[in-house]
Coordinates of C-alpha atoms and ligand atoms in Angstrom, one line a residue:
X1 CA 9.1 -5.0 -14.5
X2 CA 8.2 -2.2 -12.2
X3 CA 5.0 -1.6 -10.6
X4 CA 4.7 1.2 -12.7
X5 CA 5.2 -0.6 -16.2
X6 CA 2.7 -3.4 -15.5
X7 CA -0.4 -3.0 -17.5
X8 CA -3.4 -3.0 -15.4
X9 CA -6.9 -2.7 -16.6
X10 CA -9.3 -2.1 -14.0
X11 CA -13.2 -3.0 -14.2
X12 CA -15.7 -1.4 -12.5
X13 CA -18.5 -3.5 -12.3
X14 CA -21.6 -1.8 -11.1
X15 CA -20.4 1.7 -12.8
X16 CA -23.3 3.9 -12.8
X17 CA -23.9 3.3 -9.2
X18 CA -23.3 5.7 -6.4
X19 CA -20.5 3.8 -4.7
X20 CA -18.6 3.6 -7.8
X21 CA -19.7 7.6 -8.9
X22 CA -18.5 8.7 -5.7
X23 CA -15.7 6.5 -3.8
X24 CA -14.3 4.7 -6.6
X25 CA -14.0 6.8 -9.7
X26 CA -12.7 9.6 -7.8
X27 CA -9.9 7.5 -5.9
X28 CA -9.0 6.0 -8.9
X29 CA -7.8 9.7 -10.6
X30 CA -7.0 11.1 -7.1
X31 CA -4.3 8.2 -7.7
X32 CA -3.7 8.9 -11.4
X33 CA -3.1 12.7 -10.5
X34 CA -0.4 11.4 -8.0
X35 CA 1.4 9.7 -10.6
X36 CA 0.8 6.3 -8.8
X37 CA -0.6 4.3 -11.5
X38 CA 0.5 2.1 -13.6
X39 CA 1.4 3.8 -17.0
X40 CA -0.1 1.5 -18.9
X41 CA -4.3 2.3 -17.2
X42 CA -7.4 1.5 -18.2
X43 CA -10.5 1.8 -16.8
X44 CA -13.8 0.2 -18.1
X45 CA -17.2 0.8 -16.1
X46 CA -19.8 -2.0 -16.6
X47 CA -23.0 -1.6 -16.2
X48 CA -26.7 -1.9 -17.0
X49 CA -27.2 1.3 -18.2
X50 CA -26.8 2.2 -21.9
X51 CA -24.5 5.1 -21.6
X52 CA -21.5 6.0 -23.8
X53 CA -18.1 6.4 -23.1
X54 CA -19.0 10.3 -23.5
X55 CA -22.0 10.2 -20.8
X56 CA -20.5 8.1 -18.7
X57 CA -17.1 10.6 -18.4
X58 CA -19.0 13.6 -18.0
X59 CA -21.3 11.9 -15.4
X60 CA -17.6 10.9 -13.6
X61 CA -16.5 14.4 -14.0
X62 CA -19.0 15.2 -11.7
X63 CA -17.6 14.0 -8.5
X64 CA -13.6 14.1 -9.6
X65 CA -12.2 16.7 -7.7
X66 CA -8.1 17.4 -7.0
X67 CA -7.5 18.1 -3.2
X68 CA -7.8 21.7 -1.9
X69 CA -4.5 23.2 -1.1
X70 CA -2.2 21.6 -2.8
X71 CA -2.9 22.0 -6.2
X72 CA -2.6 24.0 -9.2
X73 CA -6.0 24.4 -11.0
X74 CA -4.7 24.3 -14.4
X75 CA -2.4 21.2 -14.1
X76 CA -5.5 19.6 -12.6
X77 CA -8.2 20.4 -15.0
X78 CA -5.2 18.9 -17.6
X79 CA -4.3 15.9 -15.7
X80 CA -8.5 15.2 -15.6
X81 CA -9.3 15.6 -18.9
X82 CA -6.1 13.1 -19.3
X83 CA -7.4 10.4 -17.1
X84 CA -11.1 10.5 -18.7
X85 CA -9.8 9.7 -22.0
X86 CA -8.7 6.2 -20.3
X87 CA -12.3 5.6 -19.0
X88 CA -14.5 3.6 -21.0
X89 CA -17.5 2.3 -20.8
X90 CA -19.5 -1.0 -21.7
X91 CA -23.2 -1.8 -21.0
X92 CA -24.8 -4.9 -20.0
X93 CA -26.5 -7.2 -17.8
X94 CA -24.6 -8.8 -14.6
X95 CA -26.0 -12.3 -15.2
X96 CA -25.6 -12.3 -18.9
X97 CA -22.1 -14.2 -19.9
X98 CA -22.8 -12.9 -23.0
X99 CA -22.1 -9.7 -22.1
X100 CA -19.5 -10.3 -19.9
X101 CA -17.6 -11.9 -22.7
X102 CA -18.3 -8.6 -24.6
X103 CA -16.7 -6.7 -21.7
X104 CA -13.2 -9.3 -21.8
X105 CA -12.9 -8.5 -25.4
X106 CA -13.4 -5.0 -25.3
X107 CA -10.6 -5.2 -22.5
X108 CA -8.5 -6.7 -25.0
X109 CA -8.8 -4.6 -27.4
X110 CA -7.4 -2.1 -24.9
X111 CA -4.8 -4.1 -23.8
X112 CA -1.5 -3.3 -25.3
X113 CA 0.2 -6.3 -23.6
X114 CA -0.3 -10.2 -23.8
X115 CA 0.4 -10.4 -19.8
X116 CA -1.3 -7.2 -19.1
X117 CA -3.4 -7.8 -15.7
X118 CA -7.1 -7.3 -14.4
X119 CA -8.7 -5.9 -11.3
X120 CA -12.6 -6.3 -10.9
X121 CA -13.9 -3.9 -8.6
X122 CA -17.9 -5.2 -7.5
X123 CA -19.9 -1.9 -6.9
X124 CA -22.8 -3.6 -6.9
X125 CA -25.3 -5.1 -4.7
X126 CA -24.6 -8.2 -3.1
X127 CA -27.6 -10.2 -4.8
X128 CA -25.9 -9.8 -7.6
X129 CA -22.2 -11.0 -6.9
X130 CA -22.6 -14.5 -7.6
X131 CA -23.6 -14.0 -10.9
X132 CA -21.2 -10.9 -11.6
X133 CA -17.8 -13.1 -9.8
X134 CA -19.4 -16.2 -12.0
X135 CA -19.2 -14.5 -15.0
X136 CA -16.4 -12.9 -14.5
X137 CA -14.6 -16.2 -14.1
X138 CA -15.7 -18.0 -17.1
X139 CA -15.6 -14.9 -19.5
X140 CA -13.1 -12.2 -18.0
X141 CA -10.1 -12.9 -16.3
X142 CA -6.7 -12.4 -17.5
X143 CA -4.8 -14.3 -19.7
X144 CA -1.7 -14.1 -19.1
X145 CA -1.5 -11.3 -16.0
X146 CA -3.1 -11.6 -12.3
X147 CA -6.7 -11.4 -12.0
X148 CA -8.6 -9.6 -8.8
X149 CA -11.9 -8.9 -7.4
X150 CA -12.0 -5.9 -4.8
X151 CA -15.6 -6.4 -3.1
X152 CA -16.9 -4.6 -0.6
X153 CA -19.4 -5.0 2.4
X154 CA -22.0 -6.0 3.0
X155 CA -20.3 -9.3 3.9
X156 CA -23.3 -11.4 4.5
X157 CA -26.1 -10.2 7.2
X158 CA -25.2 -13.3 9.6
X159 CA -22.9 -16.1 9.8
X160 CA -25.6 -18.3 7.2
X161 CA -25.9 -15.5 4.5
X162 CA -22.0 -14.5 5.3
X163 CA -20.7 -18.2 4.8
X164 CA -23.3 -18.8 1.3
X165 CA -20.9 -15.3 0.0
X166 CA -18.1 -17.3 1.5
X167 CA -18.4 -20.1 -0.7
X168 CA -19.9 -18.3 -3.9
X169 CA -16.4 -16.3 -3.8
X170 CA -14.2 -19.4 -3.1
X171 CA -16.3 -21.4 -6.0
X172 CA -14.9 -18.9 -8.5
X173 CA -11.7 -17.4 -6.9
X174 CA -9.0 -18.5 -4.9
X175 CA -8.5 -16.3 -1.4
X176 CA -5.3 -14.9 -3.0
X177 CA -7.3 -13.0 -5.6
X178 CA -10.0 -11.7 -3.1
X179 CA -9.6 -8.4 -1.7
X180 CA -12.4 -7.5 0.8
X181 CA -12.5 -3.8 1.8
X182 CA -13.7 -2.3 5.1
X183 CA -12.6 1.0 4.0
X184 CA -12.2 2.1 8.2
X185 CA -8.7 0.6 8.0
X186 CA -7.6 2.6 5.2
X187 CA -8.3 5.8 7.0
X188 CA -5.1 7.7 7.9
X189 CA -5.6 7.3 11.6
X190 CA -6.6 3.9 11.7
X191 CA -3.5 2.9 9.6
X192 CA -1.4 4.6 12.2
X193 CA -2.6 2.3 15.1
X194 CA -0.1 -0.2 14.5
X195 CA 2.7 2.7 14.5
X196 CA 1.9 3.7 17.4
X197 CA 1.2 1.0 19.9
X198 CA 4.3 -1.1 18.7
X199 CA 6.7 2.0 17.9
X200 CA 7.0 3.3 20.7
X201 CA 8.1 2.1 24.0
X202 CA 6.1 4.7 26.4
X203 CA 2.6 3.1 24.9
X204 CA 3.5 -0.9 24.3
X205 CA 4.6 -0.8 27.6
X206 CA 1.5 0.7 29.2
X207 CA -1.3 -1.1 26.8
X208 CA -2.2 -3.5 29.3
X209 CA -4.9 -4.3 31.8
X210 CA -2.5 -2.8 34.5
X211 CA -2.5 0.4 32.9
X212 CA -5.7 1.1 31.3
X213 CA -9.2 0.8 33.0
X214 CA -11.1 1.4 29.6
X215 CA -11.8 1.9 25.8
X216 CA -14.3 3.5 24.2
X217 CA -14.5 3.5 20.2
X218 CA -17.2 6.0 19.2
X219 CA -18.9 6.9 15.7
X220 CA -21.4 9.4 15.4
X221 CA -22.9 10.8 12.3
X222 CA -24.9 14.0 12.2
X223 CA -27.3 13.2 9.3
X224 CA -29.4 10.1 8.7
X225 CA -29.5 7.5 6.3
X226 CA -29.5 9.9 2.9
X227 CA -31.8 8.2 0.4
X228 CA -30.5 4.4 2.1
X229 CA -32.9 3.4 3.9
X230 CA -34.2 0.8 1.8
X231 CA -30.6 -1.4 2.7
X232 CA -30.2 0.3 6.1
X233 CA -33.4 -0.6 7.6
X234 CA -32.7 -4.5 6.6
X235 CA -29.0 -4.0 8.1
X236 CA -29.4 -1.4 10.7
X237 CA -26.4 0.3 12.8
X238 CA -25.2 -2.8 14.3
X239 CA -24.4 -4.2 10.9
X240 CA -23.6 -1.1 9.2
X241 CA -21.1 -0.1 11.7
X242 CA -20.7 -2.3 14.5
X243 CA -19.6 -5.7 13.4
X244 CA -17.3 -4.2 10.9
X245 CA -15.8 -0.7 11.1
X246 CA -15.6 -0.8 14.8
X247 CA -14.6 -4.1 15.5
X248 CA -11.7 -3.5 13.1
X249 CA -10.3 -0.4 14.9
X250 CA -10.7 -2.7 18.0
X251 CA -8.5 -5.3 16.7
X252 CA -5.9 -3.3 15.6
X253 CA -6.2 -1.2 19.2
X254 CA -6.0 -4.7 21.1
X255 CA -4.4 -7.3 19.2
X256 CA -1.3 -8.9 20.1
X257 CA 2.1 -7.8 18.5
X258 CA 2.2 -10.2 15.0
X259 CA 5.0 -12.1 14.1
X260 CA 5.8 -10.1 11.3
X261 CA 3.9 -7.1 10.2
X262 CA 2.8 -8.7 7.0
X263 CA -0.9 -9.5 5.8
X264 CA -1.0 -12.8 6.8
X265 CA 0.2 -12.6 10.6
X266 CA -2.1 -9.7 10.8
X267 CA -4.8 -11.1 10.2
X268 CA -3.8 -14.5 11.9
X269 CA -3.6 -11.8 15.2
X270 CA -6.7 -9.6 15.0
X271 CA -9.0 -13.3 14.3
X272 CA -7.4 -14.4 17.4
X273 CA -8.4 -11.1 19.1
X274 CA -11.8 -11.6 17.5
X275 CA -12.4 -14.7 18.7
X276 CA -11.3 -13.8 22.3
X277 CA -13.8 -11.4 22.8
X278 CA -16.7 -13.0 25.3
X279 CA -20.2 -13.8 23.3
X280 CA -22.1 -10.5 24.0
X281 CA -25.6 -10.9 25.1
X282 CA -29.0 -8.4 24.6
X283 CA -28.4 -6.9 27.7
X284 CA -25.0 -5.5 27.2
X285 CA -26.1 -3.1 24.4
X286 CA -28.8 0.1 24.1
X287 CA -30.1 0.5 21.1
X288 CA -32.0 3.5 19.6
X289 CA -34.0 5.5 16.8
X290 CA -34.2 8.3 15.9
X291 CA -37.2 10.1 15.8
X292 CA -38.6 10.5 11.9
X293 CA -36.9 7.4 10.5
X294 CA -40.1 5.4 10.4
X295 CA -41.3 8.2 7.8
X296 CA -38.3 7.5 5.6
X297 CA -39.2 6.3 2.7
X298 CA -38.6 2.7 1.9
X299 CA -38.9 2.3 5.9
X300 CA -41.9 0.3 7.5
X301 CA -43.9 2.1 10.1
X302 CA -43.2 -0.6 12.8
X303 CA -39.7 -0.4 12.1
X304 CA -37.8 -1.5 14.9
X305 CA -34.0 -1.1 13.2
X306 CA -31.9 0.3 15.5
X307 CA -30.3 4.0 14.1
X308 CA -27.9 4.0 17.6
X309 CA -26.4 1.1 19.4
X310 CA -24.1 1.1 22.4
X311 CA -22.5 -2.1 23.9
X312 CA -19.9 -2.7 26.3
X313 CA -17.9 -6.3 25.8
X314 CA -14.8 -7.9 27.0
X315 CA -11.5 -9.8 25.3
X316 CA -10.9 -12.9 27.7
X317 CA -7.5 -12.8 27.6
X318 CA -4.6 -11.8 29.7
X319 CA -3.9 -9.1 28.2
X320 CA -7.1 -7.0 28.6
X321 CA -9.1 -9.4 31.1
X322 CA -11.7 -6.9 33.0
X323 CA -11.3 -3.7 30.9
X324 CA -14.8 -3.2 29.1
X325 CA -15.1 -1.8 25.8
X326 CA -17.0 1.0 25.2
X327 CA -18.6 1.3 21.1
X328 CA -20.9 3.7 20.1
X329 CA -22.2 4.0 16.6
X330 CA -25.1 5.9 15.6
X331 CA -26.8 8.3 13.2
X332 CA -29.1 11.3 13.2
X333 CA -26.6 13.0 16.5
X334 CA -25.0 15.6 17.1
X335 CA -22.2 15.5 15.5
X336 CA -19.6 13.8 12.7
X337 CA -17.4 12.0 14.7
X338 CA -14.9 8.7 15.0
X339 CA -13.0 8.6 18.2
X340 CA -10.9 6.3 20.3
X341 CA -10.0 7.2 23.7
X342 CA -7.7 4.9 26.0
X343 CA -8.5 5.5 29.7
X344 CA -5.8 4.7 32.0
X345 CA -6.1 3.7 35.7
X346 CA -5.4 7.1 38.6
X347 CA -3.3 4.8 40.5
X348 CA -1.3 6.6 43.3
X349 CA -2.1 10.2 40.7
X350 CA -5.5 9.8 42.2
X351 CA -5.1 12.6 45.0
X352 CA -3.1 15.4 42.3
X353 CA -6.0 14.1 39.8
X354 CA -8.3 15.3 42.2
X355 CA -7.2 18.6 43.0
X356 CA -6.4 19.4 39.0
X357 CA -10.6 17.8 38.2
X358 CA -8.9 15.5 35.7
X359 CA -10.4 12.4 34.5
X360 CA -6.7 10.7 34.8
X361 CA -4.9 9.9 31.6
X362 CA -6.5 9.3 28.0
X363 CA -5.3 8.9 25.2
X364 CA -7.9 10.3 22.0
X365 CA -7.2 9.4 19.2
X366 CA -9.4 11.2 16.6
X367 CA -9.8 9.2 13.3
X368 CA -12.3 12.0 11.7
X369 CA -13.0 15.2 11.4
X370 CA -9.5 17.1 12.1
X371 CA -7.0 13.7 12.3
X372 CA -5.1 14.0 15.8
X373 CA -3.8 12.1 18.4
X374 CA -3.6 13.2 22.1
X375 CA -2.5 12.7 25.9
X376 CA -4.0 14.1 28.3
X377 CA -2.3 15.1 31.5
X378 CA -1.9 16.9 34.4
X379 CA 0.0 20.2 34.6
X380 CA 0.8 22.7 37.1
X381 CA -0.6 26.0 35.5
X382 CA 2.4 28.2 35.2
X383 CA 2.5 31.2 37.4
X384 CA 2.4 31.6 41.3
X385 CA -0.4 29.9 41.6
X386 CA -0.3 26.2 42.7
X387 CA -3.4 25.3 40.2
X388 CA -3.3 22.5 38.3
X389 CA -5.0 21.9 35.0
X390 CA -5.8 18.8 32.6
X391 CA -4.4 19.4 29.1
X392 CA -2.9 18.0 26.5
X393 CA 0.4 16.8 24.7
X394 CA -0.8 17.1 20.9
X395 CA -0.8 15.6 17.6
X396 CA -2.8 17.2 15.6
X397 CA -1.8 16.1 12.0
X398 CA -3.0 19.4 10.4
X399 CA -0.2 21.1 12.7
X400 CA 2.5 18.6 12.7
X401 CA 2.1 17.4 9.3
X402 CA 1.7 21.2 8.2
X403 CA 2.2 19.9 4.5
X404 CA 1.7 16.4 4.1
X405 CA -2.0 16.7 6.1
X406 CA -3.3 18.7 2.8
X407 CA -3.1 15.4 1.4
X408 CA -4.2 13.0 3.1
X409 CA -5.6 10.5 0.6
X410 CA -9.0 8.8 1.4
X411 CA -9.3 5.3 2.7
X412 CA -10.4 4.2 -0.9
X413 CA -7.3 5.3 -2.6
X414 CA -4.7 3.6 -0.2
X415 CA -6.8 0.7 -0.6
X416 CA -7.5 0.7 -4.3
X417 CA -3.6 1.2 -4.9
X418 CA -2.7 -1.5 -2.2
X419 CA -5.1 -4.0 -3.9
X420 CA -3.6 -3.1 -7.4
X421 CA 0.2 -4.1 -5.6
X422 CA -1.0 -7.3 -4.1
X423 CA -0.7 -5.7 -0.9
X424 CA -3.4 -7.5 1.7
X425 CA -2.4 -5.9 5.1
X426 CA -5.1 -3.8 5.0
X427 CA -7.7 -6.4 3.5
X428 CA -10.2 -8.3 5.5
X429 CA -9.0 -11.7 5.5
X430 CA -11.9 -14.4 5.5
X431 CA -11.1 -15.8 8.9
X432 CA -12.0 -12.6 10.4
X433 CA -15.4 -12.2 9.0
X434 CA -16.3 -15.9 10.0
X435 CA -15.2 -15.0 13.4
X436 CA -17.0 -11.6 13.4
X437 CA -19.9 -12.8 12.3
X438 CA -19.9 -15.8 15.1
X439 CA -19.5 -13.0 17.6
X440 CA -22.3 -11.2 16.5
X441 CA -24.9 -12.9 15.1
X442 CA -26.4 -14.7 18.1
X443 CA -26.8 -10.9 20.0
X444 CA -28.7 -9.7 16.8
X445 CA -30.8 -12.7 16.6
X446 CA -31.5 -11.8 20.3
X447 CA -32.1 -8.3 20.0
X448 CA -34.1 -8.9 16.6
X449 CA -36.5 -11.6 18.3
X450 CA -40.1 -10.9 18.8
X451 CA -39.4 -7.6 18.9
X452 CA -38.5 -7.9 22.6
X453 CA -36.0 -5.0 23.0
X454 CA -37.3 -2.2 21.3
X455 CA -35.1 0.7 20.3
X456 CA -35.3 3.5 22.7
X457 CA -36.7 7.0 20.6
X458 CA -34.2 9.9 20.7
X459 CA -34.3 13.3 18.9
X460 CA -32.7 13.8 15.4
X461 CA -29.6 15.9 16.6
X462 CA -29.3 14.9 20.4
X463 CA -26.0 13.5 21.6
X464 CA -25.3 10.0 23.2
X465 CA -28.2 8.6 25.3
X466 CA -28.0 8.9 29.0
X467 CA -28.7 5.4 28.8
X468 CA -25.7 4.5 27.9
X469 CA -23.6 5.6 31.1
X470 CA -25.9 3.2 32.8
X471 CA -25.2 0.4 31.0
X472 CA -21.2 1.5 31.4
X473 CA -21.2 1.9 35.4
X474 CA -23.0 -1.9 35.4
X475 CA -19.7 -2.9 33.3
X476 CA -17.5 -0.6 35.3
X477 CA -18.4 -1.2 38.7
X478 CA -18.2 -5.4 38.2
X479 CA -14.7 -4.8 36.9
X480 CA -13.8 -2.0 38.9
X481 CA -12.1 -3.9 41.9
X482 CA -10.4 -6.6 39.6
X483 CA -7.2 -5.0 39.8
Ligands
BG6_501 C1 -20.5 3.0 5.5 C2 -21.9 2.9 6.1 O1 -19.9 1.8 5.5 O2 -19.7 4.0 6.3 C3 -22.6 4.3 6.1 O3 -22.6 2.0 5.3 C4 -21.7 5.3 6.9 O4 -23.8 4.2 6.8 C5 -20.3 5.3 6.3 O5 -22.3 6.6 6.7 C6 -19.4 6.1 7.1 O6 -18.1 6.3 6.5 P1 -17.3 7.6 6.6 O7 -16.0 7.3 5.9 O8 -18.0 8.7 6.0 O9 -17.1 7.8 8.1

């Protein structure tokens, strides 16, 4: 049996809900239009709402869209109202087994096959996954086919909370089953890390402490939290962005090259990255707020959650001993932005560098908006003159990938469709969130206590504190002579 011909009927648990309305739903018929799907699809949305399968598709309709440029409106408005008529819908109450057991048999009803295979997806929030994954088990799985939960951060707010989810999953599933999504690693550019570091010999030979002086990995949004607040101001930036999306990237950037390239040494490689970086302390981040969040509803007026953070760390190992680690996240800037750049050393380029006012080598890779990857480098301006100018040798996918870039698929799809292979490369393995967690949870608990290091104010719009360049010449200038 292909991939194609295995029946697959896919639960969306949490259905009404904005994750599911916007992320999910979409993915799932950005993947059906692809003709990536199993033939035999269906998709049930659970939920506590009391909608009917006719509400609940025109309220999906909403945010299904086919991507610009590459498609023909007619065959999509076809293909759409084709994929609705395999969503269904089912109402009830996430603690009730009762109801779960009325979602399993309206599955089976569905089902045309006695091996035909499930995939819960939890859109819901995470006070309610213990009774949801409970119920599942005892009233919902499979009979005869695989079984799967897809859930999604948050992961836990601290090691504690994160290792009560850790055993509330492992009570019901086995780690096999569990597919944990941190939806920055199935970005297009992200995926291509691994490409490009250990495809090609120019960059695995240079991505080394002898070679590179620094890495920054920065996220900006331009708008704030949009009718979150109420989560964000328990989680705040740190947790939000920090300790997940940008810590991934890292690992894949700085990792070591894994035995085999499949889920398992992966994972086994970025937890050992994780775990190498040095325990980061209060005074090696800046955190800010932006002014107005306090007003936010759902926010209290003595809110100290930080809306920006900057810290620099280090990864004790030989690889990358003594070059800090620049990562920005933060909301309310000005701009939408996820970067990398790789700064190399000047080395003996350091008197052409200065005469061509270059910065030295970087490598940027640009996750989002406008996907690219570029070098920077130093060029002698054609002509008579002897000028010399920094620019750049450039990937920019919507130039080089002239065609395929008007489809690139969003993180969720790659994922949904990886999950739906039993594909776990791009998964977030339990070791690395118990590592993750140890790294930061001490640092929060610092910065959180008694309010002693209050977020510094900044204006809605402003770019990236001044504040932190400080912090990064301190960093810079006590590993500046190590090499
Ligand atoms: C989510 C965060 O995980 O990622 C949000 O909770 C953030 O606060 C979002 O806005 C950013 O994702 P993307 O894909 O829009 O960059």
């Amino acid at each position: 049996q292909t991939e194609l011909e295995q029946e697959v009927t896919f639960c969306v648990i949490g259905a009404s809900g904005d994750l599911s309305r916007k992320k999910t739903l979409p993915a799932l018929f950005s993947l059906y239009y692809h003709n990536v799907l199993p033939f035999k699809f269906h998709i049930v949305g659970f939920g506590r709402k009391r909608l009917s399968d006719e509400t609940f598709r025109e309220a999906a309709m909403e945010n299904l869209s086919c991507r610009a440029g590459v498609v023909d409106k007619d065959e999509c408005d076809r293909k759409m109202q084709q994929f609705l008529q395999r969503v269904h819908y089912v109402s009830g109450h996430y603690d009730s087994e009762e109801d779960f057991k009325k979602l399993h048999e309206f599955c089976c009803e569905l089902e045309e096959e006695e091996d035909a295979s499930r995939m819960f997806y939890l859109a819901v929030p995470p006070s309610v996954f213990a009774f949801a994954l409970k119920n599942i088990r005892l009233q919902a799985t499979s009979e005869n086919g695989w079984t799967r939960v897809i859930i999604e951060k948050p992961f836990g707010r601290d090691s504690e909370s994160y290792e009560e989810l850790r055993e509330t999953i492992s009570k019901y599933f086995d780690e096999d089953q569990v597919y944990r999504i941190d939806h920055y690693v199935g970005k297009e550019v992200v995926q291509n890390i691994t490409t490009l570091r250990f495809g090609n010999y120019v960059f695995e030979a240079l991505w080394n402490r002898e070679h590179i002086r620094r890495i920054d990995i920065v996220f900006k949004e331009d708008f704030g939290t949009e009718g979150r607040s109420g989560y964000f101001d328990s989680f705040g930036i740190i947790r939000d962005i920090m300790q997940n999306h940008l810590l991934q990237v890292l690992a894949y950037l700085t990792m070591e090259r894994p035995n085999s390239f499949k889920a398992d040494d992966i994972s086994a490689e970025k937890t050992k990255l994780i775990k190498s970086i040095r325990q980061l302390k209060a005074q090696d981040f800046v955190t800010g707020q932006y002014e107005g969040y306090r007003s936010e509803e759902g926010v209290p007026e003595d809110s100290t959650t930080p809306t920006f953070a900057a810290c620099v760390l280090h990864i004790d190992n030989n690889r990358w001993k003594d070059v800090p680690v620049l990562m920005v996240a933060g909301k309310g800037l000005n701009e939408r932005l996820a970067e990398i750049r790789i700064l190399f050393r000047k080395g003996l380029t350091e008197a052409f560098l200065q005469k061509g006012n270059s910065m030295g080598n970087q490598i940027v890779i640009r996750i989002q908006p406008n996907e690219s990857i570029s070098l920077h480098v130093l060029s002698k301006v054609p002509g008579l003159s002897t000028e010399l100018r920094e620019t750049c040798l450039d990937l920019t996918y919507k130039e080089k990938f002239e065609h395929e870039s008007k489809d690139i698929a969003d993180a969720y799809e790659r994922l949904i469709l990886d999950a739906i292979h039993g594909e776990k490369s791009l998964f977030i393995y339990d070791e690395q969130l118990e590592a993750s967690w140890k790294l930061f949870t001490p640092v929060l608990k610092e910065l959180e206590s008694e309010k002693s290091h209050p977020p510094l104010i900044y204006k809605f719009g402003d770019s990236i504190p001044s504040q932190v360049e400080s912090l990064l010449w301190k960093h810079e200038a006590e590993c500046g002579n190590c090499i």
